[in-house]
PDB file of C-alpha atoms in Angstrom:
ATOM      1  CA  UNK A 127     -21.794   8.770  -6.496  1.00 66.00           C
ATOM      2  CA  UNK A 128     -20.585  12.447  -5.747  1.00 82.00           C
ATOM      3  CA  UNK A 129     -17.174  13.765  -5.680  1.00 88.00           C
ATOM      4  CA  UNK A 130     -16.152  16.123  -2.680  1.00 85.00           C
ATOM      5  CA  UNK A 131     -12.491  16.136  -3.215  1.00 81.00           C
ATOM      6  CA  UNK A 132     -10.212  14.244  -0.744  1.00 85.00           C
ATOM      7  CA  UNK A 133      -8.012  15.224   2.015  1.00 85.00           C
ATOM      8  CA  UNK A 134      -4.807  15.502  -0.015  1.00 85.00           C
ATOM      9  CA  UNK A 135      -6.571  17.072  -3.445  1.00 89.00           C
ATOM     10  CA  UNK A 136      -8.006  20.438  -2.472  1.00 87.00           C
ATOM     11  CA  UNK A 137     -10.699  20.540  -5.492  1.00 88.00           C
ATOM     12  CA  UNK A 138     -12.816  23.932  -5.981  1.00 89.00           C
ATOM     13  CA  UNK A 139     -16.518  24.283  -5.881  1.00 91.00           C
ATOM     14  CA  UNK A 140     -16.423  24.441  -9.891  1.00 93.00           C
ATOM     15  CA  UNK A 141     -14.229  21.415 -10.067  1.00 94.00           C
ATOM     16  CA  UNK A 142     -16.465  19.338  -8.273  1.00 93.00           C
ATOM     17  CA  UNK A 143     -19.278  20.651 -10.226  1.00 95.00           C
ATOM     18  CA  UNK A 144     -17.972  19.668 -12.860  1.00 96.00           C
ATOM     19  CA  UNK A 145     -17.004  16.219 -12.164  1.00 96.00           C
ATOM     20  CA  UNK A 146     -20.487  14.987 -10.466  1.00 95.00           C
ATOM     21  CA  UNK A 147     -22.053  16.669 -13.861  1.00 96.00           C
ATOM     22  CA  UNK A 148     -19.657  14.417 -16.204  1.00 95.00           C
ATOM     23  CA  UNK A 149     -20.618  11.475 -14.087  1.00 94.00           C
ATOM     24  CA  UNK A 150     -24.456  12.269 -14.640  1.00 94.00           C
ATOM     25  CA  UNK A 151     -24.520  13.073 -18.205  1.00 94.00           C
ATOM     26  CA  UNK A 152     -21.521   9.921 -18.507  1.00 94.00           C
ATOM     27  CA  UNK A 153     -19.510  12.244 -20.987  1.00 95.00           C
ATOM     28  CA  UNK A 154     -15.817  12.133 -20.733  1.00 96.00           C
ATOM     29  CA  UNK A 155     -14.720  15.397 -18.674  1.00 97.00           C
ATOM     30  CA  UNK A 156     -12.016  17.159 -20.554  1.00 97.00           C
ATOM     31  CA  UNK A 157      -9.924  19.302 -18.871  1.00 96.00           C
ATOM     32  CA  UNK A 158      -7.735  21.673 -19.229  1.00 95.00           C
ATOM     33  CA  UNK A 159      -5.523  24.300 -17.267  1.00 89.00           C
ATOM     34  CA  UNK A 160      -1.954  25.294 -17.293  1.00 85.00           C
ATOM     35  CA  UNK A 161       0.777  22.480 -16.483  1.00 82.00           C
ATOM     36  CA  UNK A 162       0.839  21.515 -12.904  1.00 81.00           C
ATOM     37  CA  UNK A 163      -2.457  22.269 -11.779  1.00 86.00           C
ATOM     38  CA  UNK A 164      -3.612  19.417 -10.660  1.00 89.00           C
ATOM     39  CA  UNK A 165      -5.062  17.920 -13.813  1.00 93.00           C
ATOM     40  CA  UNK A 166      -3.891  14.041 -14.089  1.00 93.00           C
ATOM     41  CA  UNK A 167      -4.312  14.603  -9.829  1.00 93.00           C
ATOM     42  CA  UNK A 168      -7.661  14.777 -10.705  1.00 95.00           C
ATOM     43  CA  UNK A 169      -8.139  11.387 -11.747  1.00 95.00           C
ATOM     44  CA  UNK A 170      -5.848   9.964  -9.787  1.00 94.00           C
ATOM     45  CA  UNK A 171      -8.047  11.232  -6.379  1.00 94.00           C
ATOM     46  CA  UNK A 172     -11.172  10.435  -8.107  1.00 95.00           C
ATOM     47  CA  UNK A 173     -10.146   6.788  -8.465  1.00 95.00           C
ATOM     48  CA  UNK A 174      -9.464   7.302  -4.760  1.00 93.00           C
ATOM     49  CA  UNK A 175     -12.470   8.578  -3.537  1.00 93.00           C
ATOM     50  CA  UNK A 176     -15.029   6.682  -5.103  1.00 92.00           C
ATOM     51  CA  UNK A 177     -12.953   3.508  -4.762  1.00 93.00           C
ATOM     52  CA  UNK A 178     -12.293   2.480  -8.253  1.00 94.00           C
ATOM     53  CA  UNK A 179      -9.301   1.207  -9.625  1.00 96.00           C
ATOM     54  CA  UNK A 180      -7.955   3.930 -11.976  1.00 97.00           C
ATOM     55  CA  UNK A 181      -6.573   2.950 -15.600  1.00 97.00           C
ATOM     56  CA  UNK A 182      -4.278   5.339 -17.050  1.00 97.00           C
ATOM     57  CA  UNK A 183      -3.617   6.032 -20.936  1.00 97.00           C
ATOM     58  CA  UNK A 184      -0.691   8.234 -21.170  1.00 96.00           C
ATOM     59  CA  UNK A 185      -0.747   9.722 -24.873  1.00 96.00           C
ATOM     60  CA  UNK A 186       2.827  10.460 -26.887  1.00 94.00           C
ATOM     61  CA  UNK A 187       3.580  11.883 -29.997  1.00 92.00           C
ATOM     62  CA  UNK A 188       3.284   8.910 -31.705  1.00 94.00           C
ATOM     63  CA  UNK A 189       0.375   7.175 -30.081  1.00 95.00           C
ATOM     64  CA  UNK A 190      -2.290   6.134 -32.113  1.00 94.00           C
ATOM     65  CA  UNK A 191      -6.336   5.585 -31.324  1.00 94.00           C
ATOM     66  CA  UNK A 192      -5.956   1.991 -32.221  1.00 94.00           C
ATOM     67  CA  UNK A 193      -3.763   1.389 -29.787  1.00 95.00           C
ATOM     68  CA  UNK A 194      -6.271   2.588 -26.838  1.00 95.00           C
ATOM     69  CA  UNK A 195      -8.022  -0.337 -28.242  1.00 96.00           C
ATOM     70  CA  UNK A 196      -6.177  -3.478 -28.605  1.00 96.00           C
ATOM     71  CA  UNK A 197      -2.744  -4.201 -31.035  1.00 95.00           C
ATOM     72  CA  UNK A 198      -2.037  -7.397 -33.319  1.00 95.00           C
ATOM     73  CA  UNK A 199       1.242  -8.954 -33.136  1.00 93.00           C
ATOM     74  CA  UNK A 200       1.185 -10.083 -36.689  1.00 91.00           C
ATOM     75  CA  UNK A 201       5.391 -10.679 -36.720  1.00 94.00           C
ATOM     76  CA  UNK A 202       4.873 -12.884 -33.560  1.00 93.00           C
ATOM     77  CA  UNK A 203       2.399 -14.795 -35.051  1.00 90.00           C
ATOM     78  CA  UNK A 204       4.302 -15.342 -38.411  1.00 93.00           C
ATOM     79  CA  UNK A 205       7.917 -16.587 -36.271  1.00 92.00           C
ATOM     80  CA  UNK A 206       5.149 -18.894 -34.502  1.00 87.00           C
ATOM     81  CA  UNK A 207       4.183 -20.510 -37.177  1.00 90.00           C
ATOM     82  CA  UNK A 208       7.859 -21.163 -38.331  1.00 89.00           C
ATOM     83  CA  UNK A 209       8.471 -22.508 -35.876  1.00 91.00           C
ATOM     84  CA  UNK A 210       5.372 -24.758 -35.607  1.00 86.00           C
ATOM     85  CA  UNK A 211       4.277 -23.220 -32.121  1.00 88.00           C
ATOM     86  CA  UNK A 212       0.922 -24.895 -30.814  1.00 87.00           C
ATOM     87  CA  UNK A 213       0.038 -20.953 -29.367  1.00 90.00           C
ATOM     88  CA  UNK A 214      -0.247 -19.604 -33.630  1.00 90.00           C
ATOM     89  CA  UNK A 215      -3.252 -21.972 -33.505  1.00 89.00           C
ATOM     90  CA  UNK A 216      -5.058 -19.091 -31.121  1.00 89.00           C
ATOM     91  CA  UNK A 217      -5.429 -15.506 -32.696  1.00 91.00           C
ATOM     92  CA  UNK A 218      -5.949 -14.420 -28.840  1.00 92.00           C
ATOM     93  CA  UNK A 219      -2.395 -15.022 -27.921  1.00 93.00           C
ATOM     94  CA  UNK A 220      -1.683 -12.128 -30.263  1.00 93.00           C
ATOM     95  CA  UNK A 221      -3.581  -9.856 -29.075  1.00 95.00           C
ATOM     96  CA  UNK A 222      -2.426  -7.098 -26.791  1.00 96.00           C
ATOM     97  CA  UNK A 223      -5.594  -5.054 -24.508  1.00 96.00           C
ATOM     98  CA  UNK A 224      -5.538  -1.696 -24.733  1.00 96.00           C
ATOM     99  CA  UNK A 225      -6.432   0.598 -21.897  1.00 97.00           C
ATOM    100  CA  UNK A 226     -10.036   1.079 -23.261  1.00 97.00           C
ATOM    101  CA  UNK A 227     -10.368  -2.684 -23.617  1.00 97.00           C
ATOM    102  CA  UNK A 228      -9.246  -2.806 -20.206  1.00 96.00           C
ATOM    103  CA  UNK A 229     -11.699  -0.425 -19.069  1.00 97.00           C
ATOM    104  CA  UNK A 230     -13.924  -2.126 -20.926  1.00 97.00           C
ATOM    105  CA  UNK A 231     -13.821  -5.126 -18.969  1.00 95.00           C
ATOM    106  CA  UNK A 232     -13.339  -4.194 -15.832  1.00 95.00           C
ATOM    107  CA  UNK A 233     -15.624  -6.121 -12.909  1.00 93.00           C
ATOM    108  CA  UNK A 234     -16.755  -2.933 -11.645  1.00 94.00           C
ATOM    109  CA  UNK A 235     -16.729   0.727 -13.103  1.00 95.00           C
ATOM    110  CA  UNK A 236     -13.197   1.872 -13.557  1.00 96.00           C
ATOM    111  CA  UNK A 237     -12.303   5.417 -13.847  1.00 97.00           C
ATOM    112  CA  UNK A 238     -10.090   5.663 -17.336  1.00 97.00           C
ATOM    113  CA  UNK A 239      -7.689   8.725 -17.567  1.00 98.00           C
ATOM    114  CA  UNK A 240      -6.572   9.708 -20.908  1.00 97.00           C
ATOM    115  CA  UNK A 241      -3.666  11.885 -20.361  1.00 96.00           C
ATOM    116  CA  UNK A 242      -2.294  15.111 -22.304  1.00 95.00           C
ATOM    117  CA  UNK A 243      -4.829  14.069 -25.261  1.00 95.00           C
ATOM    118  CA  UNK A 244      -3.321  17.092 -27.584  1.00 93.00           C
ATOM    119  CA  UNK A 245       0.262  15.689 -27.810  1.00 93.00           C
ATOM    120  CA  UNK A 246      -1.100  13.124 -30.308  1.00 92.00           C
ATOM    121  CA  UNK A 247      -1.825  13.416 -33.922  1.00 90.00           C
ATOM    122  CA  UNK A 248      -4.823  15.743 -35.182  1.00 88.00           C
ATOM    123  CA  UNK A 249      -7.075  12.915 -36.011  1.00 90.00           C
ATOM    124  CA  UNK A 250      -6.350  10.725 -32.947  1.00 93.00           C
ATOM    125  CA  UNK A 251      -9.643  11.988 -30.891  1.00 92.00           C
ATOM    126  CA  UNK A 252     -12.117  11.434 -33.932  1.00 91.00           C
ATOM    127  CA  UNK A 253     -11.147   7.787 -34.119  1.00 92.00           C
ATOM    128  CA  UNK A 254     -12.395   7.503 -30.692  1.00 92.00           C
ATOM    129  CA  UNK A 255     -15.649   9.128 -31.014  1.00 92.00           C
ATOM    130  CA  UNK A 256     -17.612   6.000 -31.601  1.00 89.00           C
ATOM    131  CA  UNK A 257     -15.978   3.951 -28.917  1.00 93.00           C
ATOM    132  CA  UNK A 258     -16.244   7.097 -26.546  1.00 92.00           C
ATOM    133  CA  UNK A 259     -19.848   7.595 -27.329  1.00 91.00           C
ATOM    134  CA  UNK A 260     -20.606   3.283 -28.238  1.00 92.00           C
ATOM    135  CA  UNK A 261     -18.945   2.332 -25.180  1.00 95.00           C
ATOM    136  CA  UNK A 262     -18.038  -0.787 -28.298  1.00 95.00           C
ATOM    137  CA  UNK A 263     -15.494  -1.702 -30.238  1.00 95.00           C
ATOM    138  CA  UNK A 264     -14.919  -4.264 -32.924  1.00 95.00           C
ATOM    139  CA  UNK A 265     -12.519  -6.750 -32.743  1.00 95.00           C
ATOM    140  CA  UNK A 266     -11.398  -7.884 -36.612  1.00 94.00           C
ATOM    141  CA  UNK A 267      -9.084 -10.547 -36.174  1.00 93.00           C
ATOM    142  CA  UNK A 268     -11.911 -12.617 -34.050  1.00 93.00           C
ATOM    143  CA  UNK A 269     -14.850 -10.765 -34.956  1.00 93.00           C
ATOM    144  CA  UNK A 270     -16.674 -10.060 -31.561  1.00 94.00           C
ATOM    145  CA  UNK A 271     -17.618  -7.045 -30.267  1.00 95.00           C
ATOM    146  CA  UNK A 272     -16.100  -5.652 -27.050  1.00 96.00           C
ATOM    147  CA  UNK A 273     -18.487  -3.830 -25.093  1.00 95.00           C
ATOM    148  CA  UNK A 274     -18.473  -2.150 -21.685  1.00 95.00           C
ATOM    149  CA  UNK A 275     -19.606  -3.650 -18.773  1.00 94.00           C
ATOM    150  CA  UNK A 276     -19.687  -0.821 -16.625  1.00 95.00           C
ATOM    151  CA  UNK A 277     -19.421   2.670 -18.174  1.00 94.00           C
ATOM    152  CA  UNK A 278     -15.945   3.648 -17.115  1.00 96.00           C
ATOM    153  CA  UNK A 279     -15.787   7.748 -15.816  1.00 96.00           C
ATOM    154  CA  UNK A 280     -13.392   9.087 -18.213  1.00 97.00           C
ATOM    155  CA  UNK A 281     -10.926  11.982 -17.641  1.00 97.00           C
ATOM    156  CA  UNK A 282      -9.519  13.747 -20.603  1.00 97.00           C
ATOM    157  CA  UNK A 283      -6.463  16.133 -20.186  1.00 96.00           C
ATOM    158  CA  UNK A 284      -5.271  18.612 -22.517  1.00 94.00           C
ATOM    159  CA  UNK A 285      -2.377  21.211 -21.917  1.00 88.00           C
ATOM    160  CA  UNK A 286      -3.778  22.992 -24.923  1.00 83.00           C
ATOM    161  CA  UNK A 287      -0.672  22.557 -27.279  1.00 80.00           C
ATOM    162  CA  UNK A 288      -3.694  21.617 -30.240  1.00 83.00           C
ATOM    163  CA  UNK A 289      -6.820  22.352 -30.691  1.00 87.00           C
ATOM    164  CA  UNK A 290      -9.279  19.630 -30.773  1.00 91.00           C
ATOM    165  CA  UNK A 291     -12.199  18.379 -33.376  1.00 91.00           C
ATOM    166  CA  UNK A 292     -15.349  20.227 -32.267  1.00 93.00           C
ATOM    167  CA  UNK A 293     -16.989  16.661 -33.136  1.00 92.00           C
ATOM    168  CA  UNK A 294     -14.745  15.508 -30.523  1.00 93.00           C
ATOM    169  CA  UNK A 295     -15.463  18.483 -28.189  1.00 93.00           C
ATOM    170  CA  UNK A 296     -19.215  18.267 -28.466  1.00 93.00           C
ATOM    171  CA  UNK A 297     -18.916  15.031 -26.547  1.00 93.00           C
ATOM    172  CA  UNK A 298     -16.959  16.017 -23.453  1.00 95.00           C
ATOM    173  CA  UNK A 299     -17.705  17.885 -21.004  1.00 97.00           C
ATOM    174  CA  UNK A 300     -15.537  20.851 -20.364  1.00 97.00           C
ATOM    175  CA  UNK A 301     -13.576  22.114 -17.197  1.00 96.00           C
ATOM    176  CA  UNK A 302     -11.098  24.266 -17.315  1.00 95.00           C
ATOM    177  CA  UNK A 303      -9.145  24.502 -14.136  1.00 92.00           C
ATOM    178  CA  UNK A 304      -8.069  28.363 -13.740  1.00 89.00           C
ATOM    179  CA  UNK A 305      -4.870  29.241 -11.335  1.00 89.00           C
ATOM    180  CA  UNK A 306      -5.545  29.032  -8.116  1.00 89.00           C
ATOM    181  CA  UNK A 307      -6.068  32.339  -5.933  1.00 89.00           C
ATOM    182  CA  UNK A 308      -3.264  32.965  -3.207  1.00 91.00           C
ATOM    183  CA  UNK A 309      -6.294  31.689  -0.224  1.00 91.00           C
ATOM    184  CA  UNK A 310      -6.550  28.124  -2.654  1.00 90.00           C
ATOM    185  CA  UNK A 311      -2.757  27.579  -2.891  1.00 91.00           C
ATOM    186  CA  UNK A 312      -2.378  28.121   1.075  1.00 92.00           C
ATOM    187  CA  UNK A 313      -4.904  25.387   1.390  1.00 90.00           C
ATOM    188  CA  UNK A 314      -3.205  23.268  -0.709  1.00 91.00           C
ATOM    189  CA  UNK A 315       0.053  24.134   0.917  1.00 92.00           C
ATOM    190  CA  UNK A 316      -1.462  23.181   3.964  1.00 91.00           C
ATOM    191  CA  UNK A 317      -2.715  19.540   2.757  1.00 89.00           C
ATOM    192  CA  UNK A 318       1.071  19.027   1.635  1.00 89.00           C
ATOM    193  CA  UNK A 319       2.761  20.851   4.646  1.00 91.00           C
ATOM    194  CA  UNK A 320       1.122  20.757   8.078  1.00 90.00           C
ATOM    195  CA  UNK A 321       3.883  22.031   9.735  1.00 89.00           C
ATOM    196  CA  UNK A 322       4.896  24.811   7.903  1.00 88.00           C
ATOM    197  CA  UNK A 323       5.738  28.306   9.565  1.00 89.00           C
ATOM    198  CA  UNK A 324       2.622  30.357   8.099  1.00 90.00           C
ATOM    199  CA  UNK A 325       4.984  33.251   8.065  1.00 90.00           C
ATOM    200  CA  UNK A 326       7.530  30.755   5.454  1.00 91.00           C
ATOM    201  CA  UNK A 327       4.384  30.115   3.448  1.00 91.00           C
ATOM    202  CA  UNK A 328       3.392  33.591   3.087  1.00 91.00           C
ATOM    203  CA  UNK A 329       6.638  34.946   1.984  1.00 90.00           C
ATOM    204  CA  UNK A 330       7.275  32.102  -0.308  1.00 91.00           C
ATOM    205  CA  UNK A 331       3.675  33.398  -1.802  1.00 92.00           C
ATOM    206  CA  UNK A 332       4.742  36.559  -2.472  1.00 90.00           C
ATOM    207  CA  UNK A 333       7.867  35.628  -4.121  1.00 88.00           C
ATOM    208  CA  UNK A 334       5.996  33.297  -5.961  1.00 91.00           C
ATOM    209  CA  UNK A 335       3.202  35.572  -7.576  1.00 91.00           C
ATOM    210  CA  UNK A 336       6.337  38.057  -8.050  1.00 87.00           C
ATOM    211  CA  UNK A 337       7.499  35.491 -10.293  1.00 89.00           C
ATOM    212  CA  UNK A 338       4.291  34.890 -12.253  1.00 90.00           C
ATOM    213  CA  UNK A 339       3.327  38.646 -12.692  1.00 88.00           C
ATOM    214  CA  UNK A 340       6.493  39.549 -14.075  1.00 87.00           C
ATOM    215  CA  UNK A 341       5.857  40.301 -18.000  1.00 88.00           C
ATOM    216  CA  UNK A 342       7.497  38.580 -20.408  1.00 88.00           C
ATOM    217  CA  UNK A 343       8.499  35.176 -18.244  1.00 87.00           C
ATOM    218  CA  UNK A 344       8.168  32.710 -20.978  1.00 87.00           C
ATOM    219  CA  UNK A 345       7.451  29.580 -18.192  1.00 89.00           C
ATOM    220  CA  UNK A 346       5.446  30.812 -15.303  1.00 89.00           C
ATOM    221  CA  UNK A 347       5.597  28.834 -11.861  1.00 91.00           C
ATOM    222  CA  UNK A 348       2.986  26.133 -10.912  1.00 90.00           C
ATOM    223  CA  UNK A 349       1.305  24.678  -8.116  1.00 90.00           C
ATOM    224  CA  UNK A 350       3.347  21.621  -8.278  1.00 89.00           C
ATOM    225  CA  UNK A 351       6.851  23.780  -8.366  1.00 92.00           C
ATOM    226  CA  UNK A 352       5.468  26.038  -5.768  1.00 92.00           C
ATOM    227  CA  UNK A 353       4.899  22.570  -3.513  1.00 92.00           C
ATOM    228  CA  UNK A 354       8.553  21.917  -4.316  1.00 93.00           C
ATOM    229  CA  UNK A 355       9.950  24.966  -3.583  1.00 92.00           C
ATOM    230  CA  UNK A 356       8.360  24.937  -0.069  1.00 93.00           C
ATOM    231  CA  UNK A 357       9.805  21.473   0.227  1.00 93.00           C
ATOM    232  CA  UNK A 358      13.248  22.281  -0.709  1.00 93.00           C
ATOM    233  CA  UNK A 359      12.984  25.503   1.663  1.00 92.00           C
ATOM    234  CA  UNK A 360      11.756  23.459   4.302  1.00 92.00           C
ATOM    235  CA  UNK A 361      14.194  21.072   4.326  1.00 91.00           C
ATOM    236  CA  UNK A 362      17.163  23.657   4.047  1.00 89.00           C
ATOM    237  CA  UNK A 363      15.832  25.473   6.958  1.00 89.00           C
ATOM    238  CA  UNK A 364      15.739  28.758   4.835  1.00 86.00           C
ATOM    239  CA  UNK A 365      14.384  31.220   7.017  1.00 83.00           C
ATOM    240  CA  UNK A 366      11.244  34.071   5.684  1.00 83.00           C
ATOM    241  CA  UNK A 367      13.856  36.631   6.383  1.00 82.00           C
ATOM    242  CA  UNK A 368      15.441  35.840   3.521  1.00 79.00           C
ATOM    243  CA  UNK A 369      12.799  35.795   1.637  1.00 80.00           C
ATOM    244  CA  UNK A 370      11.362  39.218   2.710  1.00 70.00           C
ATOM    245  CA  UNK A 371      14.341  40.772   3.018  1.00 59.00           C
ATOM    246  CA  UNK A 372      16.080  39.553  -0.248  1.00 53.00           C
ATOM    247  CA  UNK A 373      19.204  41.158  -0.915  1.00 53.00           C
ATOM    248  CA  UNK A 374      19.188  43.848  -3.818  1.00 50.00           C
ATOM    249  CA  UNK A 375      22.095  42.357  -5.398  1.00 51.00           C
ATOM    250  CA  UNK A 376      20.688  39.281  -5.900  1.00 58.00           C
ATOM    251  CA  UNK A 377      18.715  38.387  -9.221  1.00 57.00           C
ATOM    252  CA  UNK A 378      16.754  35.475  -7.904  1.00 74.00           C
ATOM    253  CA  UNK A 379      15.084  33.699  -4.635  1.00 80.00           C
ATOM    254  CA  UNK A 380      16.575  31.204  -3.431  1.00 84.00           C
ATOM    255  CA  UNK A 381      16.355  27.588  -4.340  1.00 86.00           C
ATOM    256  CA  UNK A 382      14.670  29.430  -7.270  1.00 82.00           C
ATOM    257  CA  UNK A 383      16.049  26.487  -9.797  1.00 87.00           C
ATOM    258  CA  UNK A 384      12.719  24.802  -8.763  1.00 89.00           C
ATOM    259  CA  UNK A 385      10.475  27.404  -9.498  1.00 88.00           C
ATOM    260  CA  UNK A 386      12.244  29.409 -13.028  1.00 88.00           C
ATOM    261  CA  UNK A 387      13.104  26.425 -15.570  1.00 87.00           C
ATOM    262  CA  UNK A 388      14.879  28.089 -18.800  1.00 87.00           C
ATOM    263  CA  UNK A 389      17.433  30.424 -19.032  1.00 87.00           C
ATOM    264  CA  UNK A 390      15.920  32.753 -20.809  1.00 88.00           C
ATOM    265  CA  UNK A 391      13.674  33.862 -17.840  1.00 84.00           C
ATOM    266  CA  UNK A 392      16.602  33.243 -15.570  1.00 83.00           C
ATOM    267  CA  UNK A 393      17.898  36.051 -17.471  1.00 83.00           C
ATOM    268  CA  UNK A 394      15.260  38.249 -17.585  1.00 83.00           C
ATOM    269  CA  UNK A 395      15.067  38.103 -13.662  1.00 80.00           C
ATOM    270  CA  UNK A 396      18.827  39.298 -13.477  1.00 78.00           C
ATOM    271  CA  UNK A 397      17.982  41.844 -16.506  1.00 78.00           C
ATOM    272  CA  UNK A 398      15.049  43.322 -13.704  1.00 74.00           C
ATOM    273  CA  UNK A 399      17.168  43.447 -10.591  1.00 67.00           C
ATOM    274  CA  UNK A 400      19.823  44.919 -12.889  1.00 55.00           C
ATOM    275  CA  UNK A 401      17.460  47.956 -13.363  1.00 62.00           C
ATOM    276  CA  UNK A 402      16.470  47.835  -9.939  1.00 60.00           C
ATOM    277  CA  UNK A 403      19.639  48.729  -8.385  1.00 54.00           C
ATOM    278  CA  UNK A 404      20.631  51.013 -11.402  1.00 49.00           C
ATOM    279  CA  UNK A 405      17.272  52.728 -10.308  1.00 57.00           C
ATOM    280  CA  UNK A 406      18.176  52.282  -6.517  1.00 54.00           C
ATOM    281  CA  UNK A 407      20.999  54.447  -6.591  1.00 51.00           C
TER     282      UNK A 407
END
């Protein structure tokens, strides 16, 4: 069971690496990388590739590790009981499966993505070491024990907004996905837009790591805003020439709403060409 990528998921030689060892050691593979490079992706072609069906934890704010697990509708089971349901009878019908329990379970081995893992509280991956490293769980309210049937290949993202446990950390495996080089993006340009004019794609690159190298921009462009920026260009019919030859008065690209996403770099971009024509004079 290796990974090789897939034709719409252009995955590095590291990446891969990476993945096949998580899936021999069976450690979750955290990962990590700057928004929009391809991190949920990851799972998502994974799934596809090795033909498993994907299960997909999406962590908030508020989320807690229990609920990974499975939740008891107490209330429910109270108004049931009121109301002298024959279902109160059944602790099971209050129950609700968590996505662990559900990877837990699955006929074959599932691939299990826990998504953006640093948005929750601090403590919320050290409740999950034991189940993580158990592959178990224990179920109070009808005392069994929920164990895995197949190992499920976990992903584990992390947009780096906390740092996590090193208890936690000592049981992953770590990847961290680095921004692609200008040759990687034109590949993955190229899964996404066959057709493109290589001369569109090439000026839209330059304009692009214009945008990223500039100091001081507070959001710098991803892969996934590049993608829509082609598309948007694309489907206006904007030709390279105004890309290459962008007008001096102008602060930003065009279509450049998808690429620069606060105003304060939107201002910082018509501070610079300010200078530039001040200078150009």
């Amino acid at each position: 069971m290796k990974f090789e990528g897939t034709a719409t998921y252009v995955a590095t030689d590291d990446l891969r690496l990476a993945v096949n060892a998580a899936i021999t050691l069976q450690r979750p593979l955290l990962v990590k990388g700057e928004p929009g490079t391809g991190k949920t992706m990851l799972a998502e072609q994974l799934a596809e590739a090795l033909g498993a069906r994907l299960i997909t934890w999406h962590i908030k704010s508020t989320t807690k590790a229990h609920q990974g697990l499975y939740e008891y509708d107490a209330v429910s089971r109270l108004r049931d009981s009121q109301l002298g349901a024959e279902r109160v009878h059944d602790v099971r019908n209050y129950l609700k499966k968590g996505k662990l329990w559900e990877a837990f379970e699955a006929e074959d081995r599932a691939v299990l993505l826990i998504d953006e893992i640093d948005k929750a509280d601090i403590e919320f991956p050290n409740d999950l070491l034991q189940e993580l490293d158990r592959m178990e769980f224990y179920v109070y309210e009808t005392d069994e024990t929920i164990r895995a049937r197949h190992r499920p290949i976990i992903i584990i993202t992390s947009n780096n907004e906390k740092e996590l446990p090193d208890a936690f950390l000592r049981r992953c495996f770590f990847h961290y996905i680095a921004f692609p080089d200008r040759e990687t993006l034109q590949r993955i340009v190229a899964v996404h837009f066959p057709e493109a004019r290589q001369r569109l794609v090439e000026e839209a690159l330059e304009v692009f790591f214009d945008i990223r190298q500039v100091p001081g921009v507070k959001k710098k462009p991803s892969t996934s805003e590049l993608v829509d920026w082609l598309k948007l260009l694309m489907a206006d019919q904007i030709d390279e020439s105004a890309l290459r030859e962008r007008d001096p008065g102008k602060a930003i690209p065009p279509l450049a709403g998808a690429l620069v996403k606060n105003e304060q770099d939107l201002q910082l971009l018509e501070r610079l060409a300010f200078m530039t024509r001040r200078a150009s004079r």
